[in-house]
PDB file of C-alpha atoms in Angstrom:
ATOM      1  CA  MET A   1    -121.461 -19.925 -45.859  1.00  0.00           C
ATOM      2  CA  ASP A   2    -122.072 -23.377 -44.320  1.00  0.00           C
ATOM      3  CA  GLU A   3    -124.720 -25.788 -45.629  1.00  0.00           C
ATOM      4  CA  SER A   4    -127.115 -25.209 -42.716  1.00  0.00           C
ATOM      5  CA  HIS A   5    -126.997 -21.419 -43.136  1.00  0.00           C
ATOM      6  CA  HIS A   6    -127.486 -21.757 -46.905  1.00  0.00           C
ATOM      7  CA  TYR A   7    -130.539 -24.002 -46.357  1.00  0.00           C
ATOM      8  CA  HIS A   8    -132.166 -21.566 -43.916  1.00  0.00           C
ATOM      9  CA  HIS A   9    -131.407 -18.623 -46.234  1.00  0.00           C
ATOM     10  CA  HIS A  10    -132.994 -20.458 -49.183  1.00  0.00           C
ATOM     11  CA  GLU A  11    -135.999 -21.391 -47.033  1.00  0.00           C
ATOM     12  CA  HIS A  12    -136.386 -17.748 -45.928  1.00  0.00           C
ATOM     13  CA  VAL A  13    -136.271 -16.476 -49.542  1.00  0.00           C
ATOM     14  CA  HIS A  14    -138.789 -19.150 -50.568  1.00  0.00           C
ATOM     15  CA  ASP A  15    -141.146 -18.090 -47.744  1.00  0.00           C
ATOM     16  CA  ILE A  16    -140.914 -14.429 -48.829  1.00  0.00           C
ATOM     17  CA  SER A  17    -141.724 -15.412 -52.431  1.00  0.00           C
ATOM     18  CA  ASN A  18    -144.742 -17.393 -51.204  1.00  0.00           C
ATOM     19  CA  VAL A  19    -146.045 -14.382 -49.242  1.00  0.00           C
ATOM     20  CA  LYS A  20    -145.627 -12.159 -52.322  1.00  0.00           C
ATOM     21  CA  ALA A  21    -147.425 -14.724 -54.492  1.00  0.00           C
ATOM     22  CA  ILE A  22    -150.327 -15.019 -52.013  1.00  0.00           C
ATOM     23  CA  ASN A  23    -150.685 -11.222 -51.812  1.00  0.00           C
ATOM     24  CA  LEU A  24    -150.656 -10.937 -55.609  1.00  0.00           C
ATOM     25  CA  TYR A  25    -153.283 -13.675 -55.844  1.00  0.00           C
ATOM     26  CA  LEU A  26    -155.539 -11.821 -53.386  1.00  0.00           C
ATOM     27  CA  VAL A  27    -155.087  -8.588 -55.358  1.00  0.00           C
ATOM     28  CA  ILE A  28    -156.059 -10.403 -58.592  1.00  0.00           C
ATOM     29  CA  LEU A  29    -159.312 -11.558 -56.960  1.00  0.00           C
ATOM     30  CA  LEU A  30    -159.956  -8.031 -55.671  1.00  0.00           C
ATOM     31  CA  ASN A  31    -159.371  -6.429 -59.094  1.00  0.00           C
ATOM     32  CA  PHE A  32    -161.597  -8.831 -61.003  1.00  0.00           C
ATOM     33  CA  GLY A  33    -164.243  -8.640 -58.264  1.00  0.00           C
ATOM     34  CA  ILE A  34    -164.254  -4.823 -58.420  1.00  0.00           C
ATOM     35  CA  ALA A  35    -164.437  -4.896 -62.223  1.00  0.00           C
ATOM     36  CA  PHE A  36    -167.432  -7.260 -62.122  1.00  0.00           C
ATOM     37  CA  PHE A  37    -169.416  -5.095 -59.680  1.00  0.00           C
ATOM     38  CA  GLU A  38    -168.521  -1.903 -61.560  1.00  0.00           C
ATOM     39  CA  ILE A  39    -169.676  -3.374 -64.886  1.00  0.00           C
ATOM     40  CA  ILE A  40    -173.018  -4.340 -63.285  1.00  0.00           C
ATOM     41  CA  GLY A  41    -173.192  -0.912 -61.620  1.00  0.00           C
ATOM     42  CA  GLY A  42    -172.359   0.817 -64.905  1.00  0.00           C
ATOM     43  CA  ILE A  43    -175.162  -1.018 -66.708  1.00  0.00           C
ATOM     44  CA  PHE A  44    -177.794  -0.251 -64.047  1.00  0.00           C
ATOM     45  CA  SER A  45    -176.711   3.354 -63.473  1.00  0.00           C
ATOM     46  CA  GLY A  46    -176.029   4.238 -67.111  1.00  0.00           C
ATOM     47  CA  SER A  47    -172.614   5.589 -66.078  1.00  0.00           C
ATOM     48  CA  VAL A  48    -169.765   5.652 -68.603  1.00  0.00           C
ATOM     49  CA  SER A  49    -167.242   6.667 -65.931  1.00  0.00           C
ATOM     50  CA  LEU A  50    -168.128   3.625 -63.803  1.00  0.00           C
ATOM     51  CA  PHE A  51    -167.863   1.320 -66.817  1.00  0.00           C
ATOM     52  CA  SER A  52    -164.499   2.826 -67.829  1.00  0.00           C
ATOM     53  CA  ASP A  53    -163.244   2.439 -64.250  1.00  0.00           C
ATOM     54  CA  ALA A  54    -164.339  -1.213 -64.447  1.00  0.00           C
ATOM     55  CA  MET A  55    -162.182  -1.659 -67.557  1.00  0.00           C
ATOM     56  CA  HIS A  56    -159.321   0.082 -65.742  1.00  0.00           C
ATOM     57  CA  ASN A  57    -159.596  -2.374 -62.848  1.00  0.00           C
ATOM     58  CA  PHE A  58    -159.994  -5.313 -65.225  1.00  0.00           C
ATOM     59  CA  SER A  59    -156.858  -4.303 -67.154  1.00  0.00           C
ATOM     60  CA  ASP A  60    -154.887  -3.924 -63.950  1.00  0.00           C
ATOM     61  CA  GLY A  61    -156.200  -7.299 -62.784  1.00  0.00           C
ATOM     62  CA  ILE A  62    -154.626  -8.788 -65.905  1.00  0.00           C
ATOM     63  CA  SER A  63    -151.407  -6.834 -65.243  1.00  0.00           C
ATOM     64  CA  VAL A  64    -151.237  -8.176 -61.684  1.00  0.00           C
ATOM     65  CA  PHE A  65    -151.967 -11.665 -63.020  1.00  0.00           C
ATOM     66  CA  ILE A  66    -148.956 -11.282 -65.347  1.00  0.00           C
ATOM     67  CA  SER A  67    -146.855 -10.253 -62.335  1.00  0.00           C
ATOM     68  CA  TYR A  68    -148.145 -13.311 -60.465  1.00  0.00           C
ATOM     69  CA  ILE A  69    -147.206 -15.657 -63.328  1.00  0.00           C
ATOM     70  CA  ALA A  70    -143.809 -13.976 -63.661  1.00  0.00           C
ATOM     71  CA  LEU A  71    -143.178 -14.482 -59.947  1.00  0.00           C
ATOM     72  CA  LYS A  72    -144.124 -18.169 -60.227  1.00  0.00           C
ATOM     73  CA  VAL A  73    -142.062 -18.980 -63.338  1.00  0.00           C
ATOM     74  CA  GLN A  74    -139.052 -16.673 -62.951  1.00  0.00           C
ATOM     75  CA  ASN A  75    -137.102 -19.357 -61.078  1.00  0.00           C
ATOM     76  CA  LYS A  76    -138.126 -22.156 -63.435  1.00  0.00           C
ATOM     77  CA  LYS A  77    -134.980 -23.657 -64.925  1.00  0.00           C
ATOM     78  CA  ASN A  78    -134.220 -23.599 -68.622  1.00  0.00           C
ATOM     79  CA  ASP A  79    -134.007 -26.914 -70.478  1.00  0.00           C
ATOM     80  CA  GLU A  80    -133.002 -28.376 -73.836  1.00  0.00           C
ATOM     81  CA  LYS A  81    -136.216 -27.048 -75.418  1.00  0.00           C
ATOM     82  CA  ARG A  82    -136.254 -23.632 -73.714  1.00  0.00           C
ATOM     83  CA  THR A  83    -132.586 -22.686 -73.421  1.00  0.00           C
ATOM     84  CA  PHE A  84    -133.504 -19.137 -72.362  1.00  0.00           C
ATOM     85  CA  GLY A  85    -136.137 -20.379 -69.929  1.00  0.00           C
ATOM     86  CA  TYR A  86    -139.593 -18.784 -69.646  1.00  0.00           C
ATOM     87  CA  LYS A  87    -138.587 -15.182 -69.048  1.00  0.00           C
ATOM     88  CA  ARG A  88    -140.531 -13.856 -72.057  1.00  0.00           C
ATOM     89  CA  SER A  89    -143.933 -15.260 -71.026  1.00  0.00           C
ATOM     90  CA  GLY A  90    -144.835 -12.036 -69.236  1.00  0.00           C
ATOM     91  CA  ILE A  91    -143.780  -9.926 -72.239  1.00  0.00           C
ATOM     92  CA  VAL A  92    -146.014 -11.889 -74.635  1.00  0.00           C
ATOM     93  CA  SER A  93    -148.945 -11.529 -72.223  1.00  0.00           C
ATOM     94  CA  ALA A  94    -148.275  -7.798 -71.863  1.00  0.00           C
ATOM     95  CA  PHE A  95    -148.262  -7.401 -75.665  1.00  0.00           C
ATOM     96  CA  ILE A  96    -151.634  -9.153 -76.088  1.00  0.00           C
ATOM     97  CA  ASN A  97    -153.079  -7.329 -73.074  1.00  0.00           C
ATOM     98  CA  SER A  98    -152.039  -3.903 -74.395  1.00  0.00           C
ATOM     99  CA  LEU A  99    -153.657  -4.535 -77.799  1.00  0.00           C
ATOM    100  CA  ALA A 100    -156.930  -5.536 -76.133  1.00  0.00           C
ATOM    101  CA  LEU A 101    -156.831  -2.488 -73.853  1.00  0.00           C
ATOM    102  CA  ILE A 102    -156.321  -0.099 -76.775  1.00  0.00           C
ATOM    103  CA  LEU A 103    -159.487  -1.441 -78.420  1.00  0.00           C
ATOM    104  CA  ILE A 104    -161.424  -1.276 -75.129  1.00  0.00           C
ATOM    105  CA  SER A 105    -160.307   2.297 -74.369  1.00  0.00           C
ATOM    106  CA  LEU A 106    -161.282   3.460 -77.878  1.00  0.00           C
ATOM    107  CA  PHE A 107    -164.721   1.879 -77.403  1.00  0.00           C
ATOM    108  CA  ILE A 108    -165.158   3.610 -74.026  1.00  0.00           C
ATOM    109  CA  PHE A 109    -164.086   6.954 -75.505  1.00  0.00           C
ATOM    110  CA  LYS A 110    -166.669   6.537 -78.304  1.00  0.00           C
ATOM    111  CA  GLU A 111    -169.391   5.757 -75.735  1.00  0.00           C
ATOM    112  CA  ALA A 112    -168.357   8.752 -73.617  1.00  0.00           C
ATOM    113  CA  TYR A 113    -168.476  11.040 -76.664  1.00  0.00           C
ATOM    114  CA  GLU A 114    -171.995   9.878 -77.555  1.00  0.00           C
ATOM    115  CA  LYS A 115    -173.144  10.281 -73.924  1.00  0.00           C
ATOM    116  CA  PHE A 116    -171.645  13.778 -73.885  1.00  0.00           C
ATOM    117  CA  LEU A 117    -173.619  14.746 -77.007  1.00  0.00           C
ATOM    118  CA  HIS A 118    -176.799  13.026 -75.836  1.00  0.00           C
ATOM    119  CA  PRO A 119    -176.873  13.009 -71.990  1.00  0.00           C
ATOM    120  CA  SER A 120    -179.168  10.476 -70.339  1.00  0.00           C
ATOM    121  CA  ASN A 121    -180.464   9.927 -66.815  1.00  0.00           C
ATOM    122  CA  ILE A 122    -177.798   8.583 -64.488  1.00  0.00           C
ATOM    123  CA  ASN A 123    -178.333   6.905 -61.112  1.00  0.00           C
ATOM    124  CA  SER A 124    -175.731   8.750 -59.047  1.00  0.00           C
ATOM    125  CA  SER A 125    -176.455   6.724 -55.874  1.00  0.00           C
ATOM    126  CA  VAL A 126    -175.329   3.517 -57.600  1.00  0.00           C
ATOM    127  CA  ILE A 127    -172.208   5.263 -58.952  1.00  0.00           C
ATOM    128  CA  ILE A 128    -171.172   6.545 -55.517  1.00  0.00           C
ATOM    129  CA  SER A 129    -171.884   3.238 -53.723  1.00  0.00           C
ATOM    130  CA  VAL A 130    -170.001   1.037 -56.195  1.00  0.00           C
ATOM    131  CA  ALA A 131    -167.088   3.491 -56.539  1.00  0.00           C
ATOM    132  CA  PHE A 132    -166.673   3.647 -52.741  1.00  0.00           C
ATOM    133  CA  LEU A 133    -166.544  -0.157 -52.712  1.00  0.00           C
ATOM    134  CA  ALA A 134    -163.838   0.022 -55.398  1.00  0.00           C
ATOM    135  CA  ILE A 135    -161.820   2.554 -53.379  1.00  0.00           C
ATOM    136  CA  PHE A 136    -161.939   0.291 -50.313  1.00  0.00           C
ATOM    137  CA  ALA A 137    -160.887  -2.815 -52.282  1.00  0.00           C
ATOM    138  CA  ASN A 138    -158.104  -0.995 -54.151  1.00  0.00           C
ATOM    139  CA  SER A 139    -156.790   0.507 -50.900  1.00  0.00           C
ATOM    140  CA  LEU A 140    -156.663  -3.007 -49.437  1.00  0.00           C
ATOM    141  CA  GLY A 141    -154.686  -4.127 -52.503  1.00  0.00           C
ATOM    142  CA  VAL A 142    -152.251  -1.217 -52.075  1.00  0.00           C
ATOM    143  CA  PHE A 143    -151.723  -2.264 -48.444  1.00  0.00           C
ATOM    144  CA  LEU A 144    -151.069  -5.907 -49.435  1.00  0.00           C
ATOM    145  CA  LEU A 145    -148.411  -4.963 -51.998  1.00  0.00           C
ATOM    146  CA  TYR A 146    -146.764  -2.042 -50.180  1.00  0.00           C
ATOM    147  CA  LYS A 147    -143.987  -4.016 -48.475  1.00  0.00           C
ATOM    148  CA  GLY A 148    -143.174  -6.154 -51.521  1.00  0.00           C
ATOM    149  CA  SER A 149    -143.012  -3.058 -53.749  1.00  0.00           C
ATOM    150  CA  LYS A 150    -139.965  -1.850 -51.813  1.00  0.00           C
ATOM    151  CA  GLU A 151    -137.832  -4.834 -52.826  1.00  0.00           C
ATOM    152  CA  ASP A 152    -139.251  -6.175 -56.102  1.00  0.00           C
ATOM    153  CA  MET A 153    -139.736  -4.168 -59.330  1.00  0.00           C
ATOM    154  CA  ASN A 154    -142.280  -6.703 -60.555  1.00  0.00           C
ATOM    155  CA  ILE A 155    -144.420  -6.132 -57.441  1.00  0.00           C
ATOM    156  CA  LYS A 156    -143.842  -2.376 -57.618  1.00  0.00           C
ATOM    157  CA  SER A 157    -145.421  -2.156 -61.089  1.00  0.00           C
ATOM    158  CA  SER A 158    -148.585  -3.833 -59.746  1.00  0.00           C
ATOM    159  CA  TYR A 159    -148.530  -1.562 -56.683  1.00  0.00           C
ATOM    160  CA  LEU A 160    -148.435   1.548 -58.900  1.00  0.00           C
ATOM    161  CA  HIS A 161    -151.296   0.182 -61.018  1.00  0.00           C
ATOM    162  CA  LEU A 162    -153.439  -0.149 -57.887  1.00  0.00           C
ATOM    163  CA  LEU A 163    -152.610   3.388 -56.779  1.00  0.00           C
ATOM    164  CA  GLY A 164    -153.840   4.553 -60.185  1.00  0.00           C
ATOM    165  CA  ASP A 165    -157.013   2.482 -59.762  1.00  0.00           C
ATOM    166  CA  THR A 166    -157.699   4.125 -56.404  1.00  0.00           C
ATOM    167  CA  LEU A 167    -157.334   7.633 -57.848  1.00  0.00           C
ATOM    168  CA  SER A 168    -159.534   6.648 -60.808  1.00  0.00           C
ATOM    169  CA  SER A 169    -162.290   5.436 -58.455  1.00  0.00           C
ATOM    170  CA  ILE A 170    -162.045   8.672 -56.466  1.00  0.00           C
ATOM    171  CA  GLY A 171    -162.689  10.524 -59.742  1.00  0.00           C
ATOM    172  CA  VAL A 172    -165.816   8.429 -60.298  1.00  0.00           C
ATOM    173  CA  VAL A 173    -167.061   9.278 -56.779  1.00  0.00           C
ATOM    174  CA  VAL A 174    -166.522  12.984 -57.506  1.00  0.00           C
ATOM    175  CA  ALA A 175    -168.567  12.586 -60.704  1.00  0.00           C
ATOM    176  CA  GLY A 176    -171.335  10.816 -58.755  1.00  0.00           C
ATOM    177  CA  VAL A 177    -171.438  13.548 -56.086  1.00  0.00           C
ATOM    178  CA  LEU A 178    -171.619  16.342 -58.700  1.00  0.00           C
ATOM    179  CA  ILE A 179    -174.458  14.548 -60.485  1.00  0.00           C
ATOM    180  CA  PHE A 180    -176.330  13.870 -57.215  1.00  0.00           C
ATOM    181  CA  PHE A 181    -176.186  17.442 -55.859  1.00  0.00           C
ATOM    182  CA  PHE A 182    -175.935  19.601 -58.990  1.00  0.00           C
ATOM    183  CA  HIS A 183    -177.381  17.334 -61.726  1.00  0.00           C
ATOM    184  CA  ILE A 184    -174.334  17.927 -63.949  1.00  0.00           C
ATOM    185  CA  ASN A 185    -174.737  14.775 -66.022  1.00  0.00           C
ATOM    186  CA  TRP A 186    -172.049  15.677 -68.564  1.00  0.00           C
ATOM    187  CA  VAL A 187    -169.355  15.229 -65.901  1.00  0.00           C
ATOM    188  CA  ASP A 188    -169.879  11.432 -66.073  1.00  0.00           C
ATOM    189  CA  PRO A 189    -168.841  11.011 -69.734  1.00  0.00           C
ATOM    190  CA  LEU A 190    -166.044  13.547 -69.129  1.00  0.00           C
ATOM    191  CA  ILE A 191    -164.557  11.422 -66.317  1.00  0.00           C
ATOM    192  CA  GLY A 192    -165.107   8.303 -68.441  1.00  0.00           C
ATOM    193  CA  ALA A 193    -163.254   9.868 -71.377  1.00  0.00           C
ATOM    194  CA  LEU A 194    -160.343  10.958 -69.145  1.00  0.00           C
ATOM    195  CA  ILE A 195    -159.993   7.452 -67.686  1.00  0.00           C
ATOM    196  CA  SER A 196    -160.121   5.896 -71.170  1.00  0.00           C
ATOM    197  CA  LEU A 197    -157.411   8.307 -72.395  1.00  0.00           C
ATOM    198  CA  TYR A 198    -155.267   7.335 -69.404  1.00  0.00           C
ATOM    199  CA  ILE A 199    -155.715   3.623 -70.228  1.00  0.00           C
ATOM    200  CA  LEU A 200    -154.901   4.374 -73.885  1.00  0.00           C
ATOM    201  CA  LYS A 201    -151.676   6.187 -72.952  1.00  0.00           C
ATOM    202  CA  GLU A 202    -150.531   3.433 -70.586  1.00  0.00           C
ATOM    203  CA  SER A 203    -151.447   0.720 -73.113  1.00  0.00           C
ATOM    204  CA  PHE A 204    -149.486   2.365 -75.930  1.00  0.00           C
ATOM    205  CA  ASP A 205    -146.465   2.584 -73.644  1.00  0.00           C
ATOM    206  CA  ILE A 206    -146.717  -1.131 -72.764  1.00  0.00           C
ATOM    207  CA  LEU A 207    -147.285  -2.030 -76.435  1.00  0.00           C
ATOM    208  CA  LYS A 208    -144.223  -0.044 -77.506  1.00  0.00           C
ATOM    209  CA  ARG A 209    -141.935  -1.576 -74.870  1.00  0.00           C
ATOM    210  CA  SER A 210    -143.179  -5.150 -75.338  1.00  0.00           C
ATOM    211  CA  THR A 211    -142.918  -4.892 -79.147  1.00  0.00           C
ATOM    212  CA  ASN A 212    -139.328  -3.667 -78.873  1.00  0.00           C
ATOM    213  CA  ILE A 213    -138.437  -6.647 -76.672  1.00  0.00           C
ATOM    214  CA  LEU A 214    -140.220  -9.179 -78.906  1.00  0.00           C
ATOM    215  CA  PHE A 215    -138.382  -7.773 -81.948  1.00  0.00           C
ATOM    216  CA  GLU A 216    -135.148  -8.052 -79.924  1.00  0.00           C
ATOM    217  CA  GLY A 217    -134.545  -4.326 -80.180  1.00  0.00           C
ATOM    218  CA  VAL A 218    -131.908  -2.458 -78.197  1.00  0.00           C
ATOM    219  CA  PRO A 219    -133.345  -1.144 -74.886  1.00  0.00           C
ATOM    220  CA  ASN A 220    -134.238   2.559 -75.101  1.00  0.00           C
ATOM    221  CA  ASN A 221    -131.765   3.588 -72.409  1.00  0.00           C
ATOM    222  CA  ILE A 222    -128.771   1.984 -74.145  1.00  0.00           C
ATOM    223  CA  ASP A 223    -126.508   3.615 -76.765  1.00  0.00           C
ATOM    224  CA  VAL A 224    -124.656   0.920 -78.744  1.00  0.00           C
ATOM    225  CA  TYR A 225    -121.870   3.224 -79.950  1.00  0.00           C
ATOM    226  CA  LYS A 226    -121.293   4.680 -76.488  1.00  0.00           C
ATOM    227  CA  ILE A 227    -120.811   1.155 -75.123  1.00  0.00           C
ATOM    228  CA  VAL A 228    -118.420   0.226 -77.953  1.00  0.00           C
ATOM    229  CA  GLU A 229    -116.291   3.340 -77.346  1.00  0.00           C
ATOM    230  CA  GLU A 230    -116.178   2.518 -73.623  1.00  0.00           C
ATOM    231  CA  LEU A 231    -115.031  -1.058 -74.300  1.00  0.00           C
ATOM    232  CA  LYS A 232    -112.328   0.121 -76.720  1.00  0.00           C
ATOM    233  CA  LYS A 233    -110.617   1.825 -73.769  1.00  0.00           C
ATOM    234  CA  ILE A 234    -109.662  -1.616 -72.413  1.00  0.00           C
ATOM    235  CA  ASP A 235    -105.994  -2.494 -73.029  1.00  0.00           C
ATOM    236  CA  GLY A 236    -105.499  -5.022 -75.808  1.00  0.00           C
ATOM    237  CA  ILE A 237    -108.779  -4.399 -77.640  1.00  0.00           C
ATOM    238  CA  LYS A 238    -108.172  -3.201 -81.218  1.00  0.00           C
ATOM    239  CA  ASP A 239    -111.722  -3.222 -82.546  1.00  0.00           C
ATOM    240  CA  ILE A 240    -115.294  -4.297 -81.733  1.00  0.00           C
ATOM    241  CA  HIS A 241    -117.845  -5.260 -84.367  1.00  0.00           C
ATOM    242  CA  HIS A 242    -120.864  -7.463 -85.088  1.00  0.00           C
ATOM    243  CA  VAL A 243    -122.526  -6.113 -81.928  1.00  0.00           C
ATOM    244  CA  HIS A 244    -125.967  -7.302 -80.804  1.00  0.00           C
ATOM    245  CA  ILE A 245    -127.791  -6.014 -77.719  1.00  0.00           C
ATOM    246  CA  TRP A 246    -131.263  -7.278 -76.814  1.00  0.00           C
ATOM    247  CA  CYS A 247    -133.304  -8.336 -73.813  1.00  0.00           C
ATOM    248  CA  LEU A 248    -135.346 -11.373 -72.835  1.00  0.00           C
ATOM    249  CA  ASN A 249    -137.466  -9.189 -70.591  1.00  0.00           C
ATOM    250  CA  GLU A 250    -137.023  -5.830 -68.880  1.00  0.00           C
ATOM    251  CA  LYS A 251    -134.550  -7.252 -66.370  1.00  0.00           C
ATOM    252  CA  ASN A 252    -132.327  -9.484 -68.522  1.00  0.00           C
ATOM    253  CA  ILE A 253    -130.192  -7.644 -71.103  1.00  0.00           C
ATOM    254  CA  ASN A 254    -127.895  -9.630 -73.395  1.00  0.00           C
ATOM    255  CA  PHE A 255    -124.754  -8.504 -75.222  1.00  0.00           C
ATOM    256  CA  GLU A 256    -122.747 -10.319 -77.868  1.00  0.00           C
ATOM    257  CA  ALA A 257    -119.914  -9.086 -80.080  1.00  0.00           C
ATOM    258  CA  HIS A 258    -116.767  -9.964 -81.984  1.00  0.00           C
ATOM    259  CA  VAL A 259    -113.738  -8.459 -80.244  1.00  0.00           C
ATOM    260  CA  ASN A 260    -110.509  -8.034 -82.201  1.00  0.00           C
ATOM    261  CA  ILE A 261    -107.500  -8.382 -79.876  1.00  0.00           C
ATOM    262  CA  GLU A 262    -103.740  -8.920 -80.037  1.00  0.00           C
ATOM    263  CA  ASP A 263    -102.486 -12.387 -80.983  1.00  0.00           C
ATOM    264  CA  VAL A 264    -102.367 -13.932 -77.489  1.00  0.00           C
ATOM    265  CA  MET A 265    -103.035 -17.287 -75.842  1.00  0.00           C
ATOM    266  CA  VAL A 266    -106.638 -18.109 -74.904  1.00  0.00           C
ATOM    267  CA  SER A 267    -105.759 -18.148 -71.194  1.00  0.00           C
ATOM    268  CA  GLN A 268    -104.623 -14.532 -71.479  1.00  0.00           C
ATOM    269  CA  THR A 269    -108.070 -13.358 -72.615  1.00  0.00           C
ATOM    270  CA  LYS A 270    -109.632 -13.980 -69.204  1.00  0.00           C
ATOM    271  CA  LYS A 271    -108.543 -10.605 -67.811  1.00  0.00           C
ATOM    272  CA  THR A 272    -109.957  -8.808 -70.873  1.00  0.00           C
ATOM    273  CA  LEU A 273    -113.260 -10.687 -70.595  1.00  0.00           C
ATOM    274  CA  VAL A 274    -113.619  -9.786 -66.906  1.00  0.00           C
ATOM    275  CA  GLU A 275    -112.994  -6.100 -67.710  1.00  0.00           C
ATOM    276  CA  ILE A 276    -115.592  -6.216 -70.497  1.00  0.00           C
ATOM    277  CA  GLU A 277    -118.184  -7.752 -68.161  1.00  0.00           C
ATOM    278  CA  GLU A 278    -117.471  -5.186 -65.439  1.00  0.00           C
ATOM    279  CA  LYS A 279    -117.934  -2.276 -67.847  1.00  0.00           C
ATOM    280  CA  LEU A 280    -121.131  -3.749 -69.286  1.00  0.00           C
ATOM    281  CA  LYS A 281    -122.606  -4.201 -65.789  1.00  0.00           C
ATOM    282  CA  LYS A 282    -122.587  -0.406 -65.467  1.00  0.00           C
ATOM    283  CA  PHE A 283    -125.015  -0.296 -68.405  1.00  0.00           C
ATOM    284  CA  GLY A 284    -127.312  -2.882 -66.797  1.00  0.00           C
ATOM    285  CA  ILE A 285    -126.143  -5.692 -69.107  1.00  0.00           C
ATOM    286  CA  ASN A 286    -126.012  -9.004 -67.236  1.00  0.00           C
ATOM    287  CA  HIS A 287    -125.439 -11.665 -69.922  1.00  0.00           C
ATOM    288  CA  VAL A 288    -122.312 -11.383 -72.098  1.00  0.00           C
ATOM    289  CA  THR A 289    -121.099 -13.520 -75.016  1.00  0.00           C
ATOM    290  CA  ILE A 290    -117.780 -12.534 -76.606  1.00  0.00           C
ATOM    291  CA  GLN A 291    -116.055 -13.999 -79.670  1.00  0.00           C
ATOM    292  CA  PHE A 292    -112.377 -13.104 -79.468  1.00  0.00           C
ATOM    293  CA  GLU A 293    -110.488 -12.971 -82.773  1.00  0.00           C
ATOM    294  CA  HIS A 294    -107.292 -11.584 -84.302  1.00  0.00           C
ATOM    295  CA  ASN A 295    -107.628  -9.649 -87.587  1.00  0.00           C
ATOM    296  CA  PHE A 296    -110.335 -12.034 -88.781  1.00  0.00           C
ATOM    297  CA  CYS A 297    -113.217  -9.740 -89.813  1.00  0.00           C
ATOM    298  CA  ASN A 298    -111.406  -6.690 -91.143  1.00  0.00           C
ATOM    299  CA  GLY A 299    -113.602  -3.886 -92.479  1.00  0.00           C
ATOM    300  CA  ILE A 300    -116.767  -5.018 -90.658  1.00  0.00           C
ATOM    301  CA  GLY A 301    -118.770  -2.268 -88.943  1.00  0.00           C
ATOM    302  CA  VAL A 302    -120.125  -2.155 -85.403  1.00  0.00           C
ATOM    303  CA  ILE A 303    -123.544  -3.266 -86.635  1.00  0.00           C
ATOM    304  CA  LYS A 304    -123.663  -6.050 -89.237  1.00  0.00           C
ATOM    305  CA  ASN A 305    -126.722  -7.815 -90.679  1.00  0.00           C
TER     306      ASN A 305
END
């Protein structure tokens, strides 16, 4: 690849990233705008479902904001103070966000339960009007992120959040219509409770995954012993121990281990290292650190504290 072609390729990639960032920024404004109007609408209408949908949109606004930050900092170079770079910033934000959402969803569920036991007058016209506005705004957000979701997992997560928001708002409209025509007021707290349970489920999942990453746990889809047995099939490897597998974020998985090999020259270990890296790539591991040794740590198990 000549220098001119490389420059134009880099410029093209940079332009695509800018478009993605702009679209994410617009979606953030949409989400927070929807949440604001739904909170006001929930207060004036007395609707729990509208208020819970507002919290759903607010939470997804934060999620999209995390995606936006991740997109902006993912190419930021590491330095002498941050040797791993800033890849974990999104994970920390997700952890804090999930804790806040769990508390919010429990509060909404409590409010819905009380409204279910003691129904009050609900202004269905406000519910329907505000929820339709939310559907329109969320649909616009889905359109903005559709193309980027096909080529970027970070964007795809935000895209799926917005699809969920749209369906949630449709549920609120259904509740408003039932209240308007049939005066079934209990359907409002029911929809509110269902939305809060959905937020609770999603938040627990995010909390679990982010906690595992922050504690440098092994990713759920990886079996340490299966990987070790696969690596032992490589010619020249006698034993593998002191294994550590962890991730900086959901895309960057690290592997380090002591590998006991035959007594050979350092230059002869290159072939073995390449084979190890190739096998680990199949497990989604993209950063490998190997300490080659010869009968140095006898009797040490695969996992060592």
